[in-house]
Short mmCIF file of C-alpha atoms in Angstrom, two decimals:
data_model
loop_
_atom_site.label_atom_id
_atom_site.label_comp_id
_atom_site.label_asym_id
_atom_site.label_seq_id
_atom_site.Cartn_x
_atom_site.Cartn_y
_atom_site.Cartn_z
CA UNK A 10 -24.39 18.90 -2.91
CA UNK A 11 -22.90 16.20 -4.93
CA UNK A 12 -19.09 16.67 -6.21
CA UNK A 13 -16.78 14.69 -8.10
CA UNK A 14 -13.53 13.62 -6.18
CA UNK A 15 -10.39 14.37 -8.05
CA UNK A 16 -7.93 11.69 -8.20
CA UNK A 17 -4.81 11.47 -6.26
CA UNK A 18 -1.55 9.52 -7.30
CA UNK A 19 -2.12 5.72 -6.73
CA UNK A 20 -1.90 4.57 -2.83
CA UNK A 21 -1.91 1.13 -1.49
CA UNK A 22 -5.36 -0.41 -1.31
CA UNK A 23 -5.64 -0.96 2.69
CA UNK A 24 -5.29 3.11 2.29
CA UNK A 25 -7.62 3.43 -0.64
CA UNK A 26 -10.29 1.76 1.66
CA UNK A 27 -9.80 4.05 4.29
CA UNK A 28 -9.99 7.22 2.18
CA UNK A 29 -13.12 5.84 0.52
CA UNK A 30 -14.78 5.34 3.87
CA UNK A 31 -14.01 8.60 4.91
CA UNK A 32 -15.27 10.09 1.29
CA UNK A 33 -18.45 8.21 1.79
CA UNK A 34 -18.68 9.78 5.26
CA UNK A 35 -17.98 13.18 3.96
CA UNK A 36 -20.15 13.44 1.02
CA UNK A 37 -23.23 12.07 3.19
CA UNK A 38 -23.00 14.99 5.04
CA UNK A 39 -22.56 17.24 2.02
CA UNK A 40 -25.60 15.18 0.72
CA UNK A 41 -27.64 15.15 3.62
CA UNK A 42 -27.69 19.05 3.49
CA UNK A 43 -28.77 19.95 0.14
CA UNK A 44 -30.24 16.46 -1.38
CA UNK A 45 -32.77 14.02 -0.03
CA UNK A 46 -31.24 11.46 -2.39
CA UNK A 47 -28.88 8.90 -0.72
CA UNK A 48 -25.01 8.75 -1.10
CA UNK A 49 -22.93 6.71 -2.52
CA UNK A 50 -19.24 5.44 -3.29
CA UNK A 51 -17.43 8.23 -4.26
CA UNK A 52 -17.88 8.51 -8.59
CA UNK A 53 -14.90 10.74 -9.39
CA UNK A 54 -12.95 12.66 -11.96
CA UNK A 55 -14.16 11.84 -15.23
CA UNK A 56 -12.31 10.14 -17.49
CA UNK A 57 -9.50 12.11 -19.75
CA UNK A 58 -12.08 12.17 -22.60
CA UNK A 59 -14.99 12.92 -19.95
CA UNK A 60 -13.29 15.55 -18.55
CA UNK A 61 -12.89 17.08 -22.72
CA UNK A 62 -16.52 16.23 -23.42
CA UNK A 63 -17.35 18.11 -20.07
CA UNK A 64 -16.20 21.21 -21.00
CA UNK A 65 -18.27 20.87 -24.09
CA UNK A 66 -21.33 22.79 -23.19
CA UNK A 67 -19.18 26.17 -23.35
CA UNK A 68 -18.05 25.06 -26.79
CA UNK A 69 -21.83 24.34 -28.06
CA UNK A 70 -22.64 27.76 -26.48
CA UNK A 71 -20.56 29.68 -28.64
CA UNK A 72 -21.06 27.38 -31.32
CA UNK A 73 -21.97 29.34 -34.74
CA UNK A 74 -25.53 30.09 -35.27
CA UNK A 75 -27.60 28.42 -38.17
CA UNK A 76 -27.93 29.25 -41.09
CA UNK A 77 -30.78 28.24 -42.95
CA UNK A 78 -32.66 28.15 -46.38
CA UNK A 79 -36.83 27.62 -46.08
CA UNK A 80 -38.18 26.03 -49.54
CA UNK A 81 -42.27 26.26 -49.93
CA UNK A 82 -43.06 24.14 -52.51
CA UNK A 83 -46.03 25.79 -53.85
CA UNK A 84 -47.78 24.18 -56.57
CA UNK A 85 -51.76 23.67 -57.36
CA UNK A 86 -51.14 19.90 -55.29
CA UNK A 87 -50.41 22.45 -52.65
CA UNK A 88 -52.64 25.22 -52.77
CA UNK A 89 -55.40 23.05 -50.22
CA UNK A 90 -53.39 23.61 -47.50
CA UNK A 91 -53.42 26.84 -47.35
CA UNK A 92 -56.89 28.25 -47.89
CA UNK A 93 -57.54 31.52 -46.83
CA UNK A 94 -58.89 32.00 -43.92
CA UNK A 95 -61.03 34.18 -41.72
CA UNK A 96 -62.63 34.67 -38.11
CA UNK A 97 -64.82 32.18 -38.59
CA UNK A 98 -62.71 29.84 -41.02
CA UNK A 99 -59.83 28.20 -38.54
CA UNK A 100 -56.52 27.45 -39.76
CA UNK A 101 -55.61 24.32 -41.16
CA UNK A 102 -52.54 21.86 -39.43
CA UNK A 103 -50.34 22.77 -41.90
CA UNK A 104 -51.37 26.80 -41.80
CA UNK A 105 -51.02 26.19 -38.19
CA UNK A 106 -47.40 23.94 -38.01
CA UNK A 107 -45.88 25.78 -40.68
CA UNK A 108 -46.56 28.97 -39.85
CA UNK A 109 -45.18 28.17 -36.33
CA UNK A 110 -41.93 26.85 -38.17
CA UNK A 111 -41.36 29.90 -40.31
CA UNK A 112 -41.76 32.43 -37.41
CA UNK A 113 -39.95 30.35 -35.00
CA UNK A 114 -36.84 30.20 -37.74
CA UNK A 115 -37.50 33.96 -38.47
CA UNK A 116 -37.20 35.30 -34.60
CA UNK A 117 -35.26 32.37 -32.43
CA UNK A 118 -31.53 33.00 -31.85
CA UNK A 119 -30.11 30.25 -32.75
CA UNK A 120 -30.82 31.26 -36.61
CA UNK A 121 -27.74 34.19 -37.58
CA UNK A 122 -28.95 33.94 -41.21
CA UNK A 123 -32.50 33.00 -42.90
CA UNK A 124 -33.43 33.06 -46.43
CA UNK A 125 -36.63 32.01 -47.95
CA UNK A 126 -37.68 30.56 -51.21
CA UNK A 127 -40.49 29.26 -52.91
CA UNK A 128 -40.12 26.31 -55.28
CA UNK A 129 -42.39 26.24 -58.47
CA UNK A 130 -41.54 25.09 -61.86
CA UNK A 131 -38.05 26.91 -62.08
CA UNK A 132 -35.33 27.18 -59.65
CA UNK A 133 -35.83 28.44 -56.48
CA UNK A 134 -37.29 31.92 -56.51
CA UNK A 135 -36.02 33.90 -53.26
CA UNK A 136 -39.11 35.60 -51.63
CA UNK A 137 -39.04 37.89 -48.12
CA UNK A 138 -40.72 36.36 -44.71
CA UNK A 139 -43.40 38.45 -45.10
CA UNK A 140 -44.15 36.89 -48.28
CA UNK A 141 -43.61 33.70 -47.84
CA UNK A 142 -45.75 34.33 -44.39
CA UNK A 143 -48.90 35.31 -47.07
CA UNK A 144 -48.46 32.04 -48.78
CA UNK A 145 -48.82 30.04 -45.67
CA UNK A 146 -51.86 32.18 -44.94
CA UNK A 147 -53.66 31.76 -47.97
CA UNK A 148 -53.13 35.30 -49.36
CA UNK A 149 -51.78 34.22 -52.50
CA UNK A 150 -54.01 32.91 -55.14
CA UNK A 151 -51.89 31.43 -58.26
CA UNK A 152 -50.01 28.48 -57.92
CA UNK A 153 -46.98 27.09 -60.07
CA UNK A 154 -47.38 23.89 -62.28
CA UNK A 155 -45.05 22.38 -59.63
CA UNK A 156 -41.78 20.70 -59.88
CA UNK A 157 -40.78 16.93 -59.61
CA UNK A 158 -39.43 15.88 -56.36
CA UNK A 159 -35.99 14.43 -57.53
CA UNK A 160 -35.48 18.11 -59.99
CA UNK A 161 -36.50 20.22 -56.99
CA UNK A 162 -34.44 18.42 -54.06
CA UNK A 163 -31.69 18.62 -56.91
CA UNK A 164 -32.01 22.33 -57.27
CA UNK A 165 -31.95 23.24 -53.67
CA UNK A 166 -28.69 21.39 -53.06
CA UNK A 167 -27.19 23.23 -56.01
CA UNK A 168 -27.41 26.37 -54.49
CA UNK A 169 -24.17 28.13 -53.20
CA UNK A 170 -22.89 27.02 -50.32
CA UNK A 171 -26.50 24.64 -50.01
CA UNK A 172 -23.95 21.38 -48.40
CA UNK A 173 -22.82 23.88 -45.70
CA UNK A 174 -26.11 25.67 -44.63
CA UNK A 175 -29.42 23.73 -43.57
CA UNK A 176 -32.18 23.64 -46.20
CA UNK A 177 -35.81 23.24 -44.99
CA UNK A 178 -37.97 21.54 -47.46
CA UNK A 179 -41.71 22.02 -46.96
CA UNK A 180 -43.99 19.38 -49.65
CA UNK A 181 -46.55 16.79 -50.19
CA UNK A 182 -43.58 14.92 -51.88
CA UNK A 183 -46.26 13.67 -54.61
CA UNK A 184 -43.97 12.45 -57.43
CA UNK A 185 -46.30 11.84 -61.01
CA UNK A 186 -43.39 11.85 -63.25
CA UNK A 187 -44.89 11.89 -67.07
CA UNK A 188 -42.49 9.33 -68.23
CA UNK A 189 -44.37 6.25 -66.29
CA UNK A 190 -41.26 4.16 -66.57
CA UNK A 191 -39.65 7.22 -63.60
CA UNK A 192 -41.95 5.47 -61.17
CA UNK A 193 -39.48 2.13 -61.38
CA UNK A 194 -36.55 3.95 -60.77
CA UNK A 195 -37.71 5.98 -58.03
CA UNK A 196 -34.56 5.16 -55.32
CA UNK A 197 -32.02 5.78 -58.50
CA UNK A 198 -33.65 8.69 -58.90
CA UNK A 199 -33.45 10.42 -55.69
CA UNK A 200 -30.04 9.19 -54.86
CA UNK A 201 -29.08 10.69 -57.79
CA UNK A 202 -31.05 13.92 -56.94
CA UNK A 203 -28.83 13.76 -53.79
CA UNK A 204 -25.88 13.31 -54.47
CA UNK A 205 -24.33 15.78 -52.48
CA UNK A 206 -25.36 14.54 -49.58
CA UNK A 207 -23.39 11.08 -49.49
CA UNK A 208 -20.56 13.11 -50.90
CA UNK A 209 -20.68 16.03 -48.29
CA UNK A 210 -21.53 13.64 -45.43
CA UNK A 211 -24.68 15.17 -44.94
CA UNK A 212 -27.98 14.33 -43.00
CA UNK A 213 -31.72 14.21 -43.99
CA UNK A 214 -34.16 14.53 -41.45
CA UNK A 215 -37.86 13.28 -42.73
CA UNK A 216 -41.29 14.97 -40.76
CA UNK A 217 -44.37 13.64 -41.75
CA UNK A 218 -47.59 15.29 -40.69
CA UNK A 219 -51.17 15.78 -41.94
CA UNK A 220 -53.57 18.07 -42.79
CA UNK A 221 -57.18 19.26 -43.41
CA UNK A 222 -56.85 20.36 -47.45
CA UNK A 223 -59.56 21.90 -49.35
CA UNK A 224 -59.98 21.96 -53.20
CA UNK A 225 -58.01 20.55 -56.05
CA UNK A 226 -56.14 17.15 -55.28
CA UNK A 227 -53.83 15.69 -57.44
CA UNK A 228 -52.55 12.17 -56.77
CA UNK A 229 -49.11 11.15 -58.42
CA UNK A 230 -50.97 7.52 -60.22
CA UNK A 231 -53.73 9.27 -62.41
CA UNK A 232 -57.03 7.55 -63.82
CA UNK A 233 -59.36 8.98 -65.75
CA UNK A 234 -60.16 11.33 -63.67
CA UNK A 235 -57.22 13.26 -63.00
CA UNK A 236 -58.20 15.27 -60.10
CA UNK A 237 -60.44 15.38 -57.52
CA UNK A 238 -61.85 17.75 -54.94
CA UNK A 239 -61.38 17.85 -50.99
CA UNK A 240 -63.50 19.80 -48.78
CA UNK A 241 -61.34 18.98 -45.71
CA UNK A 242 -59.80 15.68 -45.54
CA UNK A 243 -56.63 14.74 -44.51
CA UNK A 244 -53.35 14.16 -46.62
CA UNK A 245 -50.03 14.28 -45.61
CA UNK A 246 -47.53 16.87 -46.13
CA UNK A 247 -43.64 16.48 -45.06
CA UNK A 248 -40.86 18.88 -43.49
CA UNK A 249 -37.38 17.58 -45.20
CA UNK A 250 -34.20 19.36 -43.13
CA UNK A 251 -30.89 18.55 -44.88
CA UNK A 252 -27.22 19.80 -43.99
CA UNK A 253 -24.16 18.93 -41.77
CA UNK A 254 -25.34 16.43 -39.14
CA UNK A 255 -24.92 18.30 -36.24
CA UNK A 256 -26.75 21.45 -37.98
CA UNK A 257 -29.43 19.10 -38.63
CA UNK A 258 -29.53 17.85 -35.00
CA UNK A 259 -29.55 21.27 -33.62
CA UNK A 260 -32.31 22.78 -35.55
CA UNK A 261 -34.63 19.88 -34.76
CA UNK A 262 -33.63 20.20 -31.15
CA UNK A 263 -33.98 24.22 -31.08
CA UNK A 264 -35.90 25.25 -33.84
CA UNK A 265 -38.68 22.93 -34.82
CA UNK A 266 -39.98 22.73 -31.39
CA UNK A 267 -43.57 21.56 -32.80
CA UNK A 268 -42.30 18.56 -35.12
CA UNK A 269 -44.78 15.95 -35.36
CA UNK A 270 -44.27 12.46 -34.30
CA UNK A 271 -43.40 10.98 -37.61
CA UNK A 272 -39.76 11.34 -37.80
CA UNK A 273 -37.17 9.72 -39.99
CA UNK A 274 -33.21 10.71 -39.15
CA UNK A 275 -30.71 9.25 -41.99
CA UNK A 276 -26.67 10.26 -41.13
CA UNK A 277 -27.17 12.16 -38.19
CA UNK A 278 -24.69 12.57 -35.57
CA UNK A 279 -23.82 15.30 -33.09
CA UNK A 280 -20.81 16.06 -30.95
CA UNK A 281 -19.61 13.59 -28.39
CA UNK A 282 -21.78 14.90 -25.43
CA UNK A 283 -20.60 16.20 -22.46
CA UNK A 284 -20.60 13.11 -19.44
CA UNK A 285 -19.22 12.36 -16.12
CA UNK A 286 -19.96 9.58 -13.37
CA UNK A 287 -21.87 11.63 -10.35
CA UNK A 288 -21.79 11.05 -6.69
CA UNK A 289 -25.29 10.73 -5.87
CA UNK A 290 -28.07 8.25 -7.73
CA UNK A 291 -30.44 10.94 -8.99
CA UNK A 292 -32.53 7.85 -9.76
CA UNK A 293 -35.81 6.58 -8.77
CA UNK A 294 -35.25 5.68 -5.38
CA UNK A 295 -37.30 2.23 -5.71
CA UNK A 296 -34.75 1.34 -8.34
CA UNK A 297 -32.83 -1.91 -6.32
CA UNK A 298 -29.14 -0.95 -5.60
CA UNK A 299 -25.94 -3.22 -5.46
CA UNK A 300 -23.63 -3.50 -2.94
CA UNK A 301 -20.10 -3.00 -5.07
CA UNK A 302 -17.68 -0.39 -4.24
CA UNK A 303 -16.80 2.19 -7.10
CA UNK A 304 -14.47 5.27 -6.70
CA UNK A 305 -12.56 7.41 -8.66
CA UNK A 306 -8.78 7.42 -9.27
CA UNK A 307 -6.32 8.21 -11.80
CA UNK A 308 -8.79 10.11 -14.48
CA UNK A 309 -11.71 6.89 -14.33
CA UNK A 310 -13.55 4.83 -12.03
CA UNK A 311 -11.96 2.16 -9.83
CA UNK A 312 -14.37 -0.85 -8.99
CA UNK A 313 -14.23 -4.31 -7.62
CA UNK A 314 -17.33 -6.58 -8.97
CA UNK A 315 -16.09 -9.34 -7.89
CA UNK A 316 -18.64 -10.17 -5.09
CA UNK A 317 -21.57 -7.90 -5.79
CA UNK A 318 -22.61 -6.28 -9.25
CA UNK A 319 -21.25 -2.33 -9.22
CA UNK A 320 -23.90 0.44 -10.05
CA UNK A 321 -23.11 4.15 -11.01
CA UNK A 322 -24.96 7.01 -12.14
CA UNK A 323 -23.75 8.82 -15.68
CA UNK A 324 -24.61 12.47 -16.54
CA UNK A 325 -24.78 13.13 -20.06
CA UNK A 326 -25.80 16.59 -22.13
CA UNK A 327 -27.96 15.26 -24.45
CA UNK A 328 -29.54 19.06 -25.75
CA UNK A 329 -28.04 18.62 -29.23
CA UNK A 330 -30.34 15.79 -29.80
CA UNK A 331 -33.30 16.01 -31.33
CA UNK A 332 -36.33 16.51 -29.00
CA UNK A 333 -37.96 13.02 -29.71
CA UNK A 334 -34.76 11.62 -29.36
CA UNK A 335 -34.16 12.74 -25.71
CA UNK A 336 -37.47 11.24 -24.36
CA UNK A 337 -36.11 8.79 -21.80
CA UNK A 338 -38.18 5.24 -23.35
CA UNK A 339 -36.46 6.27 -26.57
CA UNK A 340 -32.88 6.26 -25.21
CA UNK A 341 -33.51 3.69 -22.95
CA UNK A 342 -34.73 1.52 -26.23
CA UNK A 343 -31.95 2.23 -28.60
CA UNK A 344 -28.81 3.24 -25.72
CA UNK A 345 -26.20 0.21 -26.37
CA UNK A 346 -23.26 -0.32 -23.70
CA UNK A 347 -20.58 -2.07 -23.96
CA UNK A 348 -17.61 -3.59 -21.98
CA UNK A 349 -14.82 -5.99 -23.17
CA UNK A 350 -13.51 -8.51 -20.88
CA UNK A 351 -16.54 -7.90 -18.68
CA UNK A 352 -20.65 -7.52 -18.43
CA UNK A 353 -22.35 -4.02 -18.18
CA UNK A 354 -25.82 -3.00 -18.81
CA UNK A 355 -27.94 0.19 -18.05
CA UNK A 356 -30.31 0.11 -15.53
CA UNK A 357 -34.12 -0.52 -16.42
CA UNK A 358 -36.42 2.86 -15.69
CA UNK A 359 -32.89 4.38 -14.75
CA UNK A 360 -32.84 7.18 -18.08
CA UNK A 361 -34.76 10.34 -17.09
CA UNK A 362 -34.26 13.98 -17.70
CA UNK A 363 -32.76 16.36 -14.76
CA UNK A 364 -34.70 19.07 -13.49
CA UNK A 365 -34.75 22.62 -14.01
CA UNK A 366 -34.14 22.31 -10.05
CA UNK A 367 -31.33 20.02 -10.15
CA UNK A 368 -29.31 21.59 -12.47
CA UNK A 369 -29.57 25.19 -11.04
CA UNK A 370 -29.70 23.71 -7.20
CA UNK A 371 -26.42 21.54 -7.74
CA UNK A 372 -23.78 23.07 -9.80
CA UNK A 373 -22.06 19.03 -10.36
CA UNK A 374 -25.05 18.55 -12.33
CA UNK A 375 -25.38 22.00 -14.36
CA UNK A 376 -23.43 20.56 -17.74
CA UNK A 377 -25.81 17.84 -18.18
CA UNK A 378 -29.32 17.40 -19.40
CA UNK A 379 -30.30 13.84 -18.36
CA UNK A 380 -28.47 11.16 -16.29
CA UNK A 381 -28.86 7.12 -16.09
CA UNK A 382 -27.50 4.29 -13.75
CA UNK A 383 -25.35 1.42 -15.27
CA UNK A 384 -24.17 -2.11 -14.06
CA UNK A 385 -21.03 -3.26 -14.16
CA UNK A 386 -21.39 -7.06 -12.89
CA UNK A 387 -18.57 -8.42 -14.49
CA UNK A 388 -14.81 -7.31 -14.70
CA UNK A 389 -12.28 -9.69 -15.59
CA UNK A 390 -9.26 -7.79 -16.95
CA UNK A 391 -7.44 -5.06 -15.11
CA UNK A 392 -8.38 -2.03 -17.15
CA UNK A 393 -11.17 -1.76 -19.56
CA UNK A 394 -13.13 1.00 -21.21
CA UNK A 395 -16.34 0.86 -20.57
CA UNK A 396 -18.81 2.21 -24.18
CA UNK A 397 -21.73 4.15 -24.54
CA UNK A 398 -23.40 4.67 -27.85
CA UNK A 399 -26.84 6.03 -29.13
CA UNK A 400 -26.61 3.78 -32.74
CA UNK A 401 -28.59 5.33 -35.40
CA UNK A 402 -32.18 3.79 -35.88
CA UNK A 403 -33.26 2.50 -39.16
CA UNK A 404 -35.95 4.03 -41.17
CA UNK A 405 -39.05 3.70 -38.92
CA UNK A 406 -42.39 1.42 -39.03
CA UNK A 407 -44.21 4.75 -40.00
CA UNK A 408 -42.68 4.92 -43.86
CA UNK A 409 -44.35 1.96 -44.69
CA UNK A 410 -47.13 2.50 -42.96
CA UNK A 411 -47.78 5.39 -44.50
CA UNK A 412 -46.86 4.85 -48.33
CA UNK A 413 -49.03 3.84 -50.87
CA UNK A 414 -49.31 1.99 -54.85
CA UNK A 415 -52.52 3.72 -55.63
CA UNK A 416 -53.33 7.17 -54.09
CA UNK A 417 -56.31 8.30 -55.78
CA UNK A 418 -58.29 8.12 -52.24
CA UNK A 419 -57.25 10.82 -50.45
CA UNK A 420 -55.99 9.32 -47.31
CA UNK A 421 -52.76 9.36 -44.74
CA UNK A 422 -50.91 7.99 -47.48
CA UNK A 423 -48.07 8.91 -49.98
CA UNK A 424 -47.33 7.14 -53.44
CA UNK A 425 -44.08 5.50 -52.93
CA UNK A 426 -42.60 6.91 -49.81
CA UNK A 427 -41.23 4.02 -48.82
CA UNK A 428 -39.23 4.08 -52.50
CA UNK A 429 -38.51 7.70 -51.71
CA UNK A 430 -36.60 7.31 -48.35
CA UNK A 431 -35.44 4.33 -50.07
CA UNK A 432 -33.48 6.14 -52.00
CA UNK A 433 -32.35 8.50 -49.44
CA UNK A 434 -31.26 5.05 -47.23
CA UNK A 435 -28.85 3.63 -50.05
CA UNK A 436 -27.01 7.31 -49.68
CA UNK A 437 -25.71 6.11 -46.63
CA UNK A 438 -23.33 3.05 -45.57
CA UNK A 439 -24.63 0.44 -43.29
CA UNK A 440 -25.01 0.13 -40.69
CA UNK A 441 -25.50 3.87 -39.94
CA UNK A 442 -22.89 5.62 -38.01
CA UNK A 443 -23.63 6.17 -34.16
CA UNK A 444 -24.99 8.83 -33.21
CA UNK A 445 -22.66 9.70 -30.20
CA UNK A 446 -20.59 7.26 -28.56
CA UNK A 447 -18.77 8.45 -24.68
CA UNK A 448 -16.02 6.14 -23.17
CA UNK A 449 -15.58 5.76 -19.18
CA UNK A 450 -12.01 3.70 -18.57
CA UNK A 451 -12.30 1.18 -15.98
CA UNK A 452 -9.99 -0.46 -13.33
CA UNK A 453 -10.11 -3.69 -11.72
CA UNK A 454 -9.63 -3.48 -8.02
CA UNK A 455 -8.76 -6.60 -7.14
#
């Protein structure tokens, strides 16, 4: 199986080339017996801050479980989701989703602490699971007035200890202020509503989903006729999750395990992942290969790309991520790698997820969750540090798309949701802060 070579104190390079022939030689044969994947030049120890992020997944282990606040808004604009239902009447998306989400937060172990509340036209009234659970199910039959979006979001952040916990906000998000001028100052309005989370360095995470509704709709722009009645179609709904960034992170990787695709991540950041250059590819073996040398010495890799471009695979543990965030054409999109004083790039079709097989077949490869294979084709000074960073996308295509002037036709639309995460965009600097960023030092051997 693959292992990293530890790094001795520095030889003379005629002996360096011997020892890495005879390392090549070596791991083969480790290779050939428990991997059909080829060898390699020896990738070594990882780096000083490699070899700290490596022992990270111990640390994330016995990381403290979440705490976390569940907020139903549950006003008549709400009530269509949740009709109640029957043998023959079939859940809607949102009974279905949502219900999923409470029980999932109610029995996974990654939750210590769960309290639920449902938000009508006071503060936040604390309910049980059980009761909250009848709401979902369409066992409750009065509805609140409702409250508007910037009060309620400013309520649940004024709860004790509401910057330190994560808050789950479940709403259509409709805002009809009665003041008409409100609708100009939507972004004011929720930053202001917010507040706490520029202050507290927090992060919003924005799911958008729809759903089959039945009976009363109320659209935030009203005409004459102020309502109107649904026997099924789709509106949207969204899933808000705010709280420290790498809360945030983990209960979208652990806990919402059936978020739709429409996702929106504003200050999110997580833990500099546990990496380490590996010995073998553990890439598609079609992917073309250089012919550099690479080795490790002294704590970091030891190349010469003088003659022919260098290529090494990087194991990374990428769990704290969110789930649509560790699909390998969304880091390969967004990954960014840098080297001073020389060129580096990452491989195309190189990012994939390891296997439940590799990771329990080849203890090397246990800490991580996916690997990739960069390029270094250019190295000019002696030592460099070679950068890898996940920068935080801006708010996605799908806002627009799905935000709306005039919703008085019930559609995939929300009145001004673009002006809503607006608001929640200007709470942050720009650009965004990365979302991780790893460092591999490099030396020049030349």
């Amino acid at each position: 199986m693959p292992i990293p070579v530890s790094g001795p104190q520095p030889v003379p390079r005629y002996f360096r080339r011997f020892r890495l022939a005879g390392a090549i030689f070596s791991a083969a044969a480790l290779l050939s017996a428990c991997s059909a994947e080829p060898a390699e030049t020896t990738a070594g120890k990882p780096a000083k801050g490699a070899k700290a992020a490596a022992e990270a997944p111990a640390a994330a282990e016995a990381a403290a479980p979440l705490k976390v606040n569940v907020f139903l808004e549950y006003s008549g604009g709400m009530k269509g989701f949740v009709p109640r239902g029957g043998a023959d009447k079939p859940a809607t998306e949102f009974q279905r989703r949502i219900g999923a989400l409470i029980t999932e937060t109610q029995v996974s172990g990654a939750v210590a602490e769960r309290k639920y509340y449902l938000c009508e036209n006071a503060a936040p009234r604390p309910v049980k699971f059980e009761q909250l659970r009848d709401v979902v199910q369409g066992e409750v039959n009065e509805a609140a007035l409702g409250t508007e979006l910037p009060q309620m979001l400013e309520g649940i952040l004024a709860l004790p200890q509401a910057t330190e916990q994560v808050s789950v906000v479940i709403s259509d998000f409709i805002y009809g202020p009665a003041r008409k001028s409100d609708f100009s100052q939507l972004p004011n309005l929720i930053r202001t509503a917010i507040a706490p989370v520029s202050r507290q360095q927090l992060a919003v995470a924005v799911f958008g989903e729809t759903s089959r509704f039945y009976g009363s709709y109320f659209p935030a722009v009203k005409t004459p006729v102020q309502k109107r009645t649904l026997n099924g179609e789709k509106v949207p709904y969204y899933v808000w999750v705010i709280g420290p960034p790498a809360q945030v992170a983990r209960f979208a990787a652990e806990v919402f395990k059936n978020a739709p695709a429409q996702q929106a991540f504003f200050g999110l950041k997580t833990r500099t992942p546990a990496f380490a250059p590996l010995l073998t590819k553990l890439t598609d073996p079609k992917l073309k290969s250089s012919g550099g040398t690479v080795y490790g010495e002294n704590n970091g890799l030891t190349l010469n790309p003088s003659d022919d471009p260098v290529d090494f695979s990087l194991g990374l543990d990428l769990k704290e991520l969110p789930l649509a965030w560790q699909q390998p054409a969304f880091l390969a999109q967004h990954l960014l790698v840098r080297l001073p004083n020389g060129q580096a790039s990452l491989l195309p079709n190189s990012v994939r997820p390891l296997t439940d097989e590799e990771q329990s077949g080849q203890p090397v490869l246990a800490p991580y969750t996916h690997v990739l294979r960069l390029r270094v084709s250019k190295l000019a000074a002696p030592t460099a540090t070679l950068t890898l960073s996940l920068p935080a996308p801006e708010t996605p295509d799908w806002v627009a798309a799905w935000a709306t002037t005039n919703d008085n036709l019930p559609a995939p639309r929300t009145f001004g949701l673009d002006q809503v995460l607006a608001g929640v965009r200007q709470s942050y600097p720009s650009p965004l802060p990365a979302v991780f960023t790893v460092q591999l030092p490099l030396k020049n051997d030349k």
